[in-house]
Short mmCIF file of the N, C-alpha and C atoms (twelve columns), coordinates in Angstrom:
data_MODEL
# 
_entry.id   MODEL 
# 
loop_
_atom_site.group_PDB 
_atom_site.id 
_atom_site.type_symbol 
_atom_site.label_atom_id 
_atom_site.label_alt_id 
_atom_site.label_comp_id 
_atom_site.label_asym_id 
_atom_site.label_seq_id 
_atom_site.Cartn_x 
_atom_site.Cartn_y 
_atom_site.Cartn_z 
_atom_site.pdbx_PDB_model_num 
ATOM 1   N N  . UNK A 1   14.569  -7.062  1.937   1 
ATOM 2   C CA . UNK A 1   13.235  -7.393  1.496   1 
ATOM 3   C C  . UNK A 1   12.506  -6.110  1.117   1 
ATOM 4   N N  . UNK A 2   11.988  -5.879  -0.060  1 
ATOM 5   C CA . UNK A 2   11.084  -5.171  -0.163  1 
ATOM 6   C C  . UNK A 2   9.110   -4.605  -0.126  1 
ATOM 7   N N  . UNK A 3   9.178   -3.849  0.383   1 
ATOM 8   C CA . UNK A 3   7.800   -3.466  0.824   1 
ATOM 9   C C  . UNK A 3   6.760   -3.800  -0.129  1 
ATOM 10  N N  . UNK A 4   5.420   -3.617  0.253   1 
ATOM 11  C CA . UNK A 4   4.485   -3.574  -1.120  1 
ATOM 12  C C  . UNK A 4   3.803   -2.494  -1.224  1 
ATOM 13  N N  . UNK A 5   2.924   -2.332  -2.073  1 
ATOM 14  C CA . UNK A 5   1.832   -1.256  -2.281  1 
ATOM 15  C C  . UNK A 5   0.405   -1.924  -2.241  1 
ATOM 16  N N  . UNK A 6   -0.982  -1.210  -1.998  1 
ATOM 17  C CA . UNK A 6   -1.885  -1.619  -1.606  1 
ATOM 18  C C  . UNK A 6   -3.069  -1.104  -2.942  1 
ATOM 19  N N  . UNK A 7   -3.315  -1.931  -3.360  1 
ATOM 20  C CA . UNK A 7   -4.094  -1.239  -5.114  1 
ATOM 21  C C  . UNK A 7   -5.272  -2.025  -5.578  1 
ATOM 22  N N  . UNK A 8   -6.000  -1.484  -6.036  1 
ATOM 23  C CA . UNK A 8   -7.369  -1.631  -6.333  1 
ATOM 24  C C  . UNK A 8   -7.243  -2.095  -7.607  1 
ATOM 25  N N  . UNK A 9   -7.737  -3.224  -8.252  1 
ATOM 26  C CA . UNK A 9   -7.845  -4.004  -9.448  1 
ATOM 27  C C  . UNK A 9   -9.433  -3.195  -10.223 1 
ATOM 28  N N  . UNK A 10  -8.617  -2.421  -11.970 1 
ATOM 29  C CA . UNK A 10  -9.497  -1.830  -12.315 1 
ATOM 30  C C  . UNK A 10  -10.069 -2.539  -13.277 1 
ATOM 31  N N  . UNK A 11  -8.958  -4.029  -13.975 1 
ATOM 32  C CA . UNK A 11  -9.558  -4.040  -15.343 1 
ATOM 33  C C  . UNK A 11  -8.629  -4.957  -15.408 1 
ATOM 34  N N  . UNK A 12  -9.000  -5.562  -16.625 1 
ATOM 35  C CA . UNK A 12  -7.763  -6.502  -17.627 1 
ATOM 36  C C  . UNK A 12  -7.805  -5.811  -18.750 1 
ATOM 37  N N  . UNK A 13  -6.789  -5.782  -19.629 1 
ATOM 38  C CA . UNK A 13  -6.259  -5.036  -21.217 1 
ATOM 39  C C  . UNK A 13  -5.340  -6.310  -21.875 1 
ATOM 40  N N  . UNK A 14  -4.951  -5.376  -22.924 1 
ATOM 41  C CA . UNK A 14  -3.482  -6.134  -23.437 1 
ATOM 42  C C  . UNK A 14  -2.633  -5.259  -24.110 1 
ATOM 43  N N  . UNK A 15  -1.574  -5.968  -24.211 1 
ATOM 44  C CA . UNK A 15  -0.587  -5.452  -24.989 1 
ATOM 45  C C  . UNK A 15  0.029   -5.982  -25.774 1 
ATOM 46  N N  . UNK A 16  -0.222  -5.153  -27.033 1 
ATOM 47  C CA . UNK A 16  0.328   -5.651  -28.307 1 
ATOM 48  C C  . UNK A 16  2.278   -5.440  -28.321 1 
ATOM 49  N N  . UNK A 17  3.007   -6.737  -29.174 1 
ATOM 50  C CA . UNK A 17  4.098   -6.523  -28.784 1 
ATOM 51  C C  . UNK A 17  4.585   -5.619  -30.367 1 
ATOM 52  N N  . UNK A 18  5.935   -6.060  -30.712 1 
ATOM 53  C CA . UNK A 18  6.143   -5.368  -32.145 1 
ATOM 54  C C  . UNK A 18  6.139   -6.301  -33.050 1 
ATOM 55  N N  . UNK A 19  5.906   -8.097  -32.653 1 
ATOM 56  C CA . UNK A 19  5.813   -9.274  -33.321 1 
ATOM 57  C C  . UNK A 19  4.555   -9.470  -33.202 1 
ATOM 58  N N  . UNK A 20  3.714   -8.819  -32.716 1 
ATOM 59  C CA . UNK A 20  2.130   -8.847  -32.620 1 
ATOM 60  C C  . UNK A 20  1.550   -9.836  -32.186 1 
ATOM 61  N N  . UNK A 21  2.399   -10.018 -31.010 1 
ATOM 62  C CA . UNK A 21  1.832   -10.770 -29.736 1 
ATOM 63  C C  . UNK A 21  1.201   -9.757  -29.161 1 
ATOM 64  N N  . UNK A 22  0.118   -10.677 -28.276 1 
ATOM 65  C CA . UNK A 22  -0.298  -9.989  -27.014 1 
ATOM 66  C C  . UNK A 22  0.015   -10.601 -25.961 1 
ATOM 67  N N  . UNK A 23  -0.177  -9.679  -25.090 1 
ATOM 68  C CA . UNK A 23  -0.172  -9.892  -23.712 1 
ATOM 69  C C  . UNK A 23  -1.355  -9.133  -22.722 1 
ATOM 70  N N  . UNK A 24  -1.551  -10.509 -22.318 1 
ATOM 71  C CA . UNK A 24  -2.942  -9.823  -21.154 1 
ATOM 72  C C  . UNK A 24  -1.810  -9.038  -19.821 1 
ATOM 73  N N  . UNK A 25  -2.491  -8.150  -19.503 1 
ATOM 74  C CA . UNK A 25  -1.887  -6.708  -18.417 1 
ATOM 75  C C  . UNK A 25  -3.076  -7.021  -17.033 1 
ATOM 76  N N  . UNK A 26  -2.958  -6.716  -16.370 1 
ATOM 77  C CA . UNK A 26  -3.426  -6.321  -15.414 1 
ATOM 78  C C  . UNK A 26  -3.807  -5.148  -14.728 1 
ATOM 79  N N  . UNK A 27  -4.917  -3.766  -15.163 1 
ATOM 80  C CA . UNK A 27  -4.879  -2.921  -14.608 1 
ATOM 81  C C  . UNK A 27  -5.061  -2.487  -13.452 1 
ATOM 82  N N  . UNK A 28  -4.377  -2.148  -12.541 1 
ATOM 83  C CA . UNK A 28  -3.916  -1.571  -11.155 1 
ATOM 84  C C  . UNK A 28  -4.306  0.016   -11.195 1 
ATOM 85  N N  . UNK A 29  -4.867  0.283   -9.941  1 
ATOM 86  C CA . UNK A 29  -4.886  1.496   -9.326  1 
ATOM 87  C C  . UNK A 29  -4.391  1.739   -7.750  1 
ATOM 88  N N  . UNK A 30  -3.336  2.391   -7.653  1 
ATOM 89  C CA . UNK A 30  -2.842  2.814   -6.585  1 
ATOM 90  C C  . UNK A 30  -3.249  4.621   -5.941  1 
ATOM 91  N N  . UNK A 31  -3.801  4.199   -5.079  1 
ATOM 92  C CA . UNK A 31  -4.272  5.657   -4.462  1 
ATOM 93  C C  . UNK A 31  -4.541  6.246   -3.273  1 
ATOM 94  N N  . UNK A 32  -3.473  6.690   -2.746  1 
ATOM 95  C CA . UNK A 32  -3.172  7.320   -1.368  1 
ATOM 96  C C  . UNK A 32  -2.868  6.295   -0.645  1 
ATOM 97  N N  . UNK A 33  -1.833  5.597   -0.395  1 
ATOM 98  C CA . UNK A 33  -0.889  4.130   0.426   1 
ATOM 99  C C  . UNK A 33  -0.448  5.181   1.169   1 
ATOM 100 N N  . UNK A 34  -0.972  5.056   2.218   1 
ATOM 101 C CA . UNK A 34  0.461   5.538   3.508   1 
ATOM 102 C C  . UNK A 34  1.001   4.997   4.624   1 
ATOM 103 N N  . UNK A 35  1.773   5.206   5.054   1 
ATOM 104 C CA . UNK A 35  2.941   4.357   5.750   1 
ATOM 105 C C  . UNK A 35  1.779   4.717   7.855   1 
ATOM 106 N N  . UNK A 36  1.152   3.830   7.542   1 
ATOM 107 C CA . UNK A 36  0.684   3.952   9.264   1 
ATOM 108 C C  . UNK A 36  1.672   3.572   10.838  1 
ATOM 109 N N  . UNK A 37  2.458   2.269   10.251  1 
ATOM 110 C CA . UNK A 37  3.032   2.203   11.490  1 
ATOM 111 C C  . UNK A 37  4.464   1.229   11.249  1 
ATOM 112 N N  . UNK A 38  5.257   1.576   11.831  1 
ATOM 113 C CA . UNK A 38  6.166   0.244   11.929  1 
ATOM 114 C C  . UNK A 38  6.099   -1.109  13.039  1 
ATOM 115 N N  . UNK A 39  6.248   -1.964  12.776  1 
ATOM 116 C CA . UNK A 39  5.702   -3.087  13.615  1 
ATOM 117 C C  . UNK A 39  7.668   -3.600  13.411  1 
ATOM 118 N N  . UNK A 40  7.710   -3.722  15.046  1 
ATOM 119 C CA . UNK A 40  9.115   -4.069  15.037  1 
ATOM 120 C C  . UNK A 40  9.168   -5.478  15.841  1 
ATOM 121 N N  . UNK A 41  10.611  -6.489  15.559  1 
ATOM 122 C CA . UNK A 41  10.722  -7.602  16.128  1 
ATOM 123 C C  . UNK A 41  10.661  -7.371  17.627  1 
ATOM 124 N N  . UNK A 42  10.929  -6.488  18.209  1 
ATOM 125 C CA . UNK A 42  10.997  -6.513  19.473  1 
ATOM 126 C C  . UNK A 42  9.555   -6.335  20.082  1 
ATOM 127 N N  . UNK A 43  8.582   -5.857  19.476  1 
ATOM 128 C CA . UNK A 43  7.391   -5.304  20.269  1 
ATOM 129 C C  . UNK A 43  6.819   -6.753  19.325  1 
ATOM 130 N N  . UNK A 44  6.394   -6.687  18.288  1 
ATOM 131 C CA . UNK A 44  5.567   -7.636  17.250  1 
ATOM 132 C C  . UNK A 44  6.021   -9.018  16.959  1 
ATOM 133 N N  . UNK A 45  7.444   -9.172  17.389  1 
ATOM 134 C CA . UNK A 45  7.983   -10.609 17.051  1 
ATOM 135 C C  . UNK A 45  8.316   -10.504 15.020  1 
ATOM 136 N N  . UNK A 46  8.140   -9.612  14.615  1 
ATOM 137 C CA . UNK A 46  8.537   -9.275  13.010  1 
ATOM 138 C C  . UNK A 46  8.515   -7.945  12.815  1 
ATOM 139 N N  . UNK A 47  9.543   -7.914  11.783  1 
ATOM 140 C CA . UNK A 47  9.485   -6.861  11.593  1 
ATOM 141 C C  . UNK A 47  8.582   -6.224  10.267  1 
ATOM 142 N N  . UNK A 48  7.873   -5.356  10.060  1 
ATOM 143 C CA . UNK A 48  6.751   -4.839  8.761   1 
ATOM 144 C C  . UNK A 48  6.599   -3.218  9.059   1 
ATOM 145 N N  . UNK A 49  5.978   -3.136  7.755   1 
ATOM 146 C CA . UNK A 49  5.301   -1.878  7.771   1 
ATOM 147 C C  . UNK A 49  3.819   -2.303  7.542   1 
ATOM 148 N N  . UNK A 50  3.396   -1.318  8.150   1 
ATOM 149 C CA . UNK A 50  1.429   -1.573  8.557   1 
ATOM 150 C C  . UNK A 50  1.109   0.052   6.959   1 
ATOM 151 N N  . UNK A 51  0.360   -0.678  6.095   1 
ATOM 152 C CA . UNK A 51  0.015   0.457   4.882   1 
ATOM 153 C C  . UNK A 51  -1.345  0.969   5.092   1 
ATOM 154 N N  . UNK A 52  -2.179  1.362   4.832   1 
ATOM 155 C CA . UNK A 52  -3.675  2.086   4.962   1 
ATOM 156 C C  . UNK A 52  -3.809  2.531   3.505   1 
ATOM 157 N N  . UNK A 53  -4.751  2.559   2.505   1 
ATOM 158 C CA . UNK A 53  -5.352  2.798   1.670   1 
ATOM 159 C C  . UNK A 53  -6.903  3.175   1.511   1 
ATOM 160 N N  . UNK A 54  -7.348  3.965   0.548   1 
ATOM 161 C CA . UNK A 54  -8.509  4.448   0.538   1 
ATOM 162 C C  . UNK A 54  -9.132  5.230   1.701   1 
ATOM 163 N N  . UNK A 55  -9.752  5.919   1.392   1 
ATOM 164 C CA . UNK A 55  -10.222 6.964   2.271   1 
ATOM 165 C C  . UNK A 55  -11.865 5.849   3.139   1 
ATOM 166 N N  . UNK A 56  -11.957 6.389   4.150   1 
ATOM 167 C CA . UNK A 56  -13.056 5.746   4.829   1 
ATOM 168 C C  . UNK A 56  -13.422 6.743   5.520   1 
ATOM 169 N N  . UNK A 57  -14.622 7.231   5.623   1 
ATOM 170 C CA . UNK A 57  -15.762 7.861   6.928   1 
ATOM 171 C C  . UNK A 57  -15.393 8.048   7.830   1 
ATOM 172 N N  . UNK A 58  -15.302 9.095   8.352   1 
ATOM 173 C CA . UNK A 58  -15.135 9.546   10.174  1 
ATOM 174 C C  . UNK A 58  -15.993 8.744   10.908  1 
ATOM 175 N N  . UNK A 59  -17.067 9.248   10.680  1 
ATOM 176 C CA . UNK A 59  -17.663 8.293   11.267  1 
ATOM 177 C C  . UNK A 59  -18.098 6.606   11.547  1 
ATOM 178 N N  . UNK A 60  -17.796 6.243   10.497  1 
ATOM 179 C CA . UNK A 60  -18.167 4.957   10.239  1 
ATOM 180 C C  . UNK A 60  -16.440 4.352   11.050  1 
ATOM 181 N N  . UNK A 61  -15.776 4.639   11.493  1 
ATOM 182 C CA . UNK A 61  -14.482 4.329   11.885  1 
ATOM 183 C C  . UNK A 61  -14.627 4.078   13.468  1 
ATOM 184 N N  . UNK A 62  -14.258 3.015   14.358  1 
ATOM 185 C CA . UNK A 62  -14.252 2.707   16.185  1 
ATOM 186 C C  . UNK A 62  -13.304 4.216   16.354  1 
ATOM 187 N N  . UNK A 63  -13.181 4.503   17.678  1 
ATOM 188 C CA . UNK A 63  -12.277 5.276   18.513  1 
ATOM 189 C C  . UNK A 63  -11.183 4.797   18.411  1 
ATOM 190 N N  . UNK A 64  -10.952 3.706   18.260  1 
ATOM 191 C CA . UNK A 64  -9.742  2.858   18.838  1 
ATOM 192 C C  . UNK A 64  -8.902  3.247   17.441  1 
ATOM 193 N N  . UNK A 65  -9.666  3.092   16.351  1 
ATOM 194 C CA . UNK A 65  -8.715  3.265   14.622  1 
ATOM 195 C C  . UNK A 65  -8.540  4.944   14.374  1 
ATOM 196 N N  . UNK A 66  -9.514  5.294   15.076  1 
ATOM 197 C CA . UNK A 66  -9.289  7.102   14.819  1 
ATOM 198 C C  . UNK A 66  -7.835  7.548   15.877  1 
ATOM 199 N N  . UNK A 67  -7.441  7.064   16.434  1 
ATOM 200 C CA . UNK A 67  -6.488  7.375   17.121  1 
ATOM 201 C C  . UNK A 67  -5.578  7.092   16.612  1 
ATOM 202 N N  . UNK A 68  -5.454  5.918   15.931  1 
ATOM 203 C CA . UNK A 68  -4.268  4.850   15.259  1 
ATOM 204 C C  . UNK A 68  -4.270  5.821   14.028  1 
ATOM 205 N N  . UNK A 69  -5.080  6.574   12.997  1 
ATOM 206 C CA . UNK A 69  -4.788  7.087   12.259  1 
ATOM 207 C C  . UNK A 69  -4.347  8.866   12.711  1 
ATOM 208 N N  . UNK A 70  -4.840  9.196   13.700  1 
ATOM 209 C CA . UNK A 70  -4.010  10.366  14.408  1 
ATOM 210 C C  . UNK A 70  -2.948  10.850  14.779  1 
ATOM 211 N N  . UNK A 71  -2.096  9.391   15.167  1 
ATOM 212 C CA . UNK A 71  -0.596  8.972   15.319  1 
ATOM 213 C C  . UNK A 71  0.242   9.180   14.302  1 
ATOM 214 N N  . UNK A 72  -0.455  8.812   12.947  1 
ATOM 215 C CA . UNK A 72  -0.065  8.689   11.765  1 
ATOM 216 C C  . UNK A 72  -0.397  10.433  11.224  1 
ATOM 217 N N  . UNK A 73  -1.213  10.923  11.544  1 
ATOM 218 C CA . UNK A 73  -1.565  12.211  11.172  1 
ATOM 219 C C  . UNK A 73  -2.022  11.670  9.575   1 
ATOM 220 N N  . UNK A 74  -3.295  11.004  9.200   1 
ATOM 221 C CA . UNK A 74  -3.367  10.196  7.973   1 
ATOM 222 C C  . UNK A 74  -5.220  10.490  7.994   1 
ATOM 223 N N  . UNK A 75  -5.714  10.827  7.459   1 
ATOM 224 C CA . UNK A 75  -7.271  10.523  7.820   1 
ATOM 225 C C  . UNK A 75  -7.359  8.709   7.273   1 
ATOM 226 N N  . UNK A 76  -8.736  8.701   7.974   1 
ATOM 227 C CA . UNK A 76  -9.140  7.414   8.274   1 
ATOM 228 C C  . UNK A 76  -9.274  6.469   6.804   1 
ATOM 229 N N  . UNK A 77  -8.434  5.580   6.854   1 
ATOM 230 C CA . UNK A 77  -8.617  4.715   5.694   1 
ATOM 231 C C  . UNK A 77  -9.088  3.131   6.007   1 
ATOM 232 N N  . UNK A 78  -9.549  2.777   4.482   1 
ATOM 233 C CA . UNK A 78  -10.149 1.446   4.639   1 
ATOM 234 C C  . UNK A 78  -9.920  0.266   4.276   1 
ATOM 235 N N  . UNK A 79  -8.382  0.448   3.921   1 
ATOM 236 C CA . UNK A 79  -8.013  -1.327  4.119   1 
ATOM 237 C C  . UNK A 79  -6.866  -1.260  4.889   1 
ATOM 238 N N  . UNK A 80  -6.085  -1.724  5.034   1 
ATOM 239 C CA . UNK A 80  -5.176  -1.837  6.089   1 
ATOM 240 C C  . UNK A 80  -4.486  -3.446  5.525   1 
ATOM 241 N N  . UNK A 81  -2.993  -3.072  5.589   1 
ATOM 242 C CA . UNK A 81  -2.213  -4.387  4.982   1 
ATOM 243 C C  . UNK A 81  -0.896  -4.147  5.927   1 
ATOM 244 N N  . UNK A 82  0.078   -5.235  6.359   1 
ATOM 245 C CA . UNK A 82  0.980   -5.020  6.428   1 
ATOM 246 C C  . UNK A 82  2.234   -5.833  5.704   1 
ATOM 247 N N  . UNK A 83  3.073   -5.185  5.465   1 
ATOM 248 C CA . UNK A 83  4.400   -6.008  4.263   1 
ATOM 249 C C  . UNK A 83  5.416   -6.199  5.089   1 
ATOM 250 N N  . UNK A 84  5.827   -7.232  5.188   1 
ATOM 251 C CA . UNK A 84  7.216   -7.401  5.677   1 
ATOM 252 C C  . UNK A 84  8.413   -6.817  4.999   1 
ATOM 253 N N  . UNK A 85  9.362   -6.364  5.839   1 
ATOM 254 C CA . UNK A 85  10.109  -5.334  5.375   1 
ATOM 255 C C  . UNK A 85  11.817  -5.104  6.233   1 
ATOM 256 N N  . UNK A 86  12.604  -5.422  5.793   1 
ATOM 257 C CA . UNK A 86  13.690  -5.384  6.499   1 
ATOM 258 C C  . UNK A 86  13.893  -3.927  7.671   1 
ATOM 259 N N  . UNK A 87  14.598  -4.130  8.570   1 
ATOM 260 C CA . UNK A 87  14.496  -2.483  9.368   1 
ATOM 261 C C  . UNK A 87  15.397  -1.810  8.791   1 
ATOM 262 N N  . UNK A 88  15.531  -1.552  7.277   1 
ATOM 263 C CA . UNK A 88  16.557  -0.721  6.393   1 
ATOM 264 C C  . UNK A 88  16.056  0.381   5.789   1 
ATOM 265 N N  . UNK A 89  14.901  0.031   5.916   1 
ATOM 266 C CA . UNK A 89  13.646  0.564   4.842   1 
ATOM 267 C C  . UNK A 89  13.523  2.088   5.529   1 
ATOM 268 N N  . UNK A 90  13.774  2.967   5.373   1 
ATOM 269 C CA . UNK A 90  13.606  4.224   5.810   1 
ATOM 270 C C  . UNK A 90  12.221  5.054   5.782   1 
ATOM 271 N N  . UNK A 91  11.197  4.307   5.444   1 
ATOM 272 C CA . UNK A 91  10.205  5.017   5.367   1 
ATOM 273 C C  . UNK A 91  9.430   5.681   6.829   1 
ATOM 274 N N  . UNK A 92  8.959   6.780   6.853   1 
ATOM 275 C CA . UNK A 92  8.673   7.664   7.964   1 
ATOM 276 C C  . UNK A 92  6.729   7.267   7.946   1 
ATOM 277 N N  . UNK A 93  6.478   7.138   9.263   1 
ATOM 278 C CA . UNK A 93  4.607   7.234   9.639   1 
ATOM 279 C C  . UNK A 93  4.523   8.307   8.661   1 
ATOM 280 N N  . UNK A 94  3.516   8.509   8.260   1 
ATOM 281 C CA . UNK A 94  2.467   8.738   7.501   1 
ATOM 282 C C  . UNK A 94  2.766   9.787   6.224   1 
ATOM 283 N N  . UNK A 95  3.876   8.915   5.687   1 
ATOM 284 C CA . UNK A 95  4.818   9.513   4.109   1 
ATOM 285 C C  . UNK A 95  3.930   8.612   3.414   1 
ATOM 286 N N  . UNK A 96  3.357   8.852   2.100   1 
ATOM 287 C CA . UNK A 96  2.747   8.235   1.144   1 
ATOM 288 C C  . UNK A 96  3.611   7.892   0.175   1 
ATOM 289 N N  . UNK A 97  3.486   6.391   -0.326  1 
ATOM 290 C CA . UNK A 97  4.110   5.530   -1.070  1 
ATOM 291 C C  . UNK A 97  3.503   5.844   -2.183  1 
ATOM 292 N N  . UNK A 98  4.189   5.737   -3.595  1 
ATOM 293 C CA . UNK A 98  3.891   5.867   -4.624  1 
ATOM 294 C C  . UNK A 98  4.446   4.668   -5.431  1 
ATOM 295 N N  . UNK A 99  4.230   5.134   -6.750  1 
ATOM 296 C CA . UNK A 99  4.681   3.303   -7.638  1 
ATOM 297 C C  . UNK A 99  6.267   3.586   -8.064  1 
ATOM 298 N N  . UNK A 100 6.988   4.991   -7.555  1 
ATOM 299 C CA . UNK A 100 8.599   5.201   -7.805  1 
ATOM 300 C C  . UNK A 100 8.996   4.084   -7.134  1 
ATOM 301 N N  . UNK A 101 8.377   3.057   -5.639  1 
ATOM 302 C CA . UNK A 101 8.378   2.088   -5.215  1 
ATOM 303 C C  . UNK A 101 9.234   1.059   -5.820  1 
ATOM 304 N N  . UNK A 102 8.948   0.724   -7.139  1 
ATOM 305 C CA . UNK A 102 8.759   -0.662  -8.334  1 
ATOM 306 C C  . UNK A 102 9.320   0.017   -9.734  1 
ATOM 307 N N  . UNK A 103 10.296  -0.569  -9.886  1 
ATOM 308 C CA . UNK A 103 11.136  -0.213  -11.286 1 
ATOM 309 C C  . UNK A 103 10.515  -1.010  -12.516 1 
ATOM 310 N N  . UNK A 104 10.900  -0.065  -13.390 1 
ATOM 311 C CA . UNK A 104 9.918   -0.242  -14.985 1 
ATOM 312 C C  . UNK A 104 10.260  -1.919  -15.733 1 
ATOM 313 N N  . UNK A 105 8.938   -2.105  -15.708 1 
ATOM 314 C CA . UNK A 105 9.237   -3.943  -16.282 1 
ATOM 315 C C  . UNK A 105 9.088   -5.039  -14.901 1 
ATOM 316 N N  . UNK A 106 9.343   -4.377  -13.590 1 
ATOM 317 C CA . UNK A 106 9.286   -5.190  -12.910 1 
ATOM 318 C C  . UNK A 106 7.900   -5.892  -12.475 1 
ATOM 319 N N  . UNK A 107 7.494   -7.446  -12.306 1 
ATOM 320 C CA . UNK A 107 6.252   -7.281  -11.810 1 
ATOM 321 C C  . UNK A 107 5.571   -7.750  -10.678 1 
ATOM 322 N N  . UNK A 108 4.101   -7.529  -10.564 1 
ATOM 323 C CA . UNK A 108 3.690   -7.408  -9.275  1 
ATOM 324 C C  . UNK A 108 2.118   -8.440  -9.094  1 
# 
């Protein structure tokens, strides 16, 4: 199973084809996804990766999430998703995901 990415919806466009169709696109922004935690079947009952996106306030953040992002060595972010994810997936706490993620044409 593969992971996801966590992205901010900028826009709609299109794209013209070479038969001069269009196609409505979806513009996506992906920016700073990092890998906060693994959530395993044995502790969580599933297995996932826990993602964090966007930057959020020191302050404006509980004690309890400033720690959770300390673990991670990640400053404090403001959404929080988790993807289910086979335990194959090699990704390391607080490595940032990029869109090398998702191969060209594929969609999302």
């Amino acid at each position: 199973m593969r992971s996801g990415l966590i992205a901010q919806k900028v826009g709609m466009t299109r794209i013209f084809t070479d038969a001069g169709e269009q196609i409505p696109v979806t513009v996506l922004k992906v920016d700073g996804c990092h890998v906060l935690a693994h959530l395993t079947n044995e502790k969580n009952g599933y297995t996932a990766l826990q993602l964090g996106a966007g930057l959020a306030r020191t302050k404006n953040t509980v004690r309890a999430m400033r720690g959770h992002f300390a673990v991670a060595k990640v400053e404090p972010r403001r959404m929080l998703a988790a993807f289910r994810a086979s335990p194959a997936h090699a990704f390391h706490v607080g490595s940032e995901l990029t869109l090398e993620l998702f191969a060209p044409g594929q969609r999302v």
